[in-house]
Amino acid sequence: FALHRKNYENIYSFYRERRPKITWKIIFQGFLCGLFGGSLGHNLYMESMALTSATFITAMANLIPAVTFVVGIHIYIYKLEKLEFGTAVGKTKVFGTLMGIGGAMLFTFLQRLFF
C-alpha cells in the first residue's frame, strides 16, 4: 500500500519535462514532507488501531475528505476551494460532505449501541 501511494508522486515528478533547481529550501521542504507526510501519519494510524476499535478508525478515515473540504472553504486567504451553491457541482460537494459526516456519525453511534 505504501509503495503504491508514494510511487505516484515519484512517477509524476520523474516524467516532467522541466524540473526546478534543487536548493536548500527544496531539500528542507522534502525532508519535512518525508518526516511528517508518510511516516507520522502511518505511525499515528497504527497507534490508534491499538487504542480504539476498527469501526471507529474506519469512520475517522472516511471523514478525511469532508474535513479537507471544510478546511479548504474556510481558508479564505488562499482560496483553495470555491463553493458556488447555485451550481450542481456546488450542491454535490455539500451533499457529499454531509453524507460523509453523517456516515461517520452513524458508524460511531451504532458501535456504541451494539458493542
Coordinates of C-alpha atoms in Angstrom, one line a residue:
F1 CA 0.0 0.0 0.0
A2 CA 2.7 2.5 1.0
L3 CA 4.7 1.6 -2.1
H4 CA 1.9 2.4 -4.5
R5 CA 1.0 5.6 -2.5
K6 CA 4.4 7.0 -2.8
N7 CA 5.2 5.9 -6.3
Y8 CA 2.5 8.1 -7.9
E9 CA 4.4 11.2 -6.8
N10 CA 7.7 9.8 -8.0
I11 CA 6.4 8.8 -11.4
Y12 CA 4.8 12.2 -11.9
S13 CA 7.9 14.1 -11.0
F14 CA 10.2 11.8 -13.0
Y15 CA 8.4 12.4 -16.3
R16 CA 8.1 16.2 -16.0
E17 CA 10.0 18.0 -18.8
R18 CA 11.0 21.0 -16.7
R19 CA 12.4 20.4 -13.2
P20 CA 13.1 23.1 -10.7
K21 CA 16.7 23.5 -9.4
I22 CA 17.3 21.8 -6.2
T23 CA 18.1 24.4 -3.5
W24 CA 18.5 24.0 0.3
K25 CA 14.9 25.2 0.7
I26 CA 13.5 22.5 -1.5
I27 CA 15.7 19.9 0.3
F28 CA 14.4 21.1 3.6
Q29 CA 10.8 21.0 2.4
G30 CA 11.3 17.5 1.1
F31 CA 12.7 16.5 4.5
L32 CA 9.7 17.9 6.3
C33 CA 7.3 16.2 3.9
G34 CA 9.1 12.9 4.4
L35 CA 9.1 13.3 8.2
F36 CA 5.5 14.4 8.7
G37 CA 3.8 13.2 5.5
G38 CA 4.2 9.5 5.4
S39 CA 5.8 8.1 8.5
L40 CA 4.0 10.2 11.1
G41 CA 0.6 9.6 9.5
H42 CA 1.1 5.8 9.4
N43 CA 2.5 5.6 12.9
L44 CA -0.4 7.6 14.3
Y45 CA -2.8 5.3 12.4
M46 CA -1.2 2.1 13.7
E47 CA -1.2 3.5 17.3
S48 CA -4.9 4.5 17.0
M49 CA -5.6 0.9 15.8
A50 CA -4.2 -0.4 19.1
L51 CA -6.1 2.1 21.2
T52 CA -9.6 2.1 19.6
S53 CA -11.8 -0.2 17.6
A54 CA -11.6 -0.8 13.9
T55 CA -15.1 0.7 13.4
F56 CA -14.1 4.0 14.9
I57 CA -10.9 4.1 12.8
T58 CA -12.9 3.4 9.6
A59 CA -15.3 6.2 10.5
M60 CA -12.5 8.7 11.1
A61 CA -10.7 7.6 7.9
N62 CA -14.0 8.3 6.0
L63 CA -14.0 11.9 7.4
I64 CA -10.7 12.9 5.8
P65 CA -12.3 14.2 2.5
A66 CA -15.0 16.1 4.4
V67 CA -12.5 17.7 6.8
T68 CA -10.3 18.6 3.8
F69 CA -13.2 20.2 2.0
V70 CA -14.4 22.2 5.1
V71 CA -10.8 23.4 5.8
G72 CA -10.4 24.4 2.1
I73 CA -13.5 26.5 2.2
H74 CA -12.6 28.2 5.5
I75 CA -9.1 29.2 4.2
Y76 CA -10.4 32.3 2.5
I77 CA -6.9 33.9 2.0
Y78 CA -5.6 31.1 -0.2
K79 CA -9.0 30.3 -1.9
L80 CA -8.2 26.6 -2.1
E81 CA -11.8 25.6 -2.6
K82 CA -14.7 27.6 -4.2
L83 CA -18.2 26.8 -3.2
E84 CA -20.9 28.0 -5.7
F85 CA -24.0 26.6 -4.2
G86 CA -26.2 27.6 -7.1
T87 CA -24.5 25.1 -9.4
A88 CA -24.9 21.3 -9.5
V89 CA -21.2 20.9 -8.6
G90 CA -21.5 23.0 -5.5
K91 CA -24.6 21.2 -4.4
T92 CA -22.9 17.8 -4.9
K93 CA -19.9 18.9 -2.9
V94 CA -22.1 20.0 0.1
F95 CA -24.2 16.8 -0.2
G96 CA -21.2 14.5 -0.3
T97 CA -19.6 16.3 2.7
L98 CA -22.8 15.9 4.7
M99 CA -23.1 12.3 3.7
G100 CA -19.5 11.5 4.8
I101 CA -20.0 13.2 8.1
G102 CA -23.4 11.5 8.6
G103 CA -22.0 8.1 7.8
A104 CA -19.1 8.5 10.2
M105 CA -21.5 9.6 12.9
L106 CA -23.7 6.6 12.2
F107 CA -20.8 4.2 12.5
T108 CA -19.8 5.8 15.8
F109 CA -23.3 5.7 17.3
L110 CA -24.0 2.2 16.1
Q111 CA -20.7 0.9 17.6
R112 CA -21.7 2.3 21.0
L113 CA -25.2 0.8 20.8
F114 CA -24.2 -2.8 19.9
F115 CA -20.7 -3.3 21.2

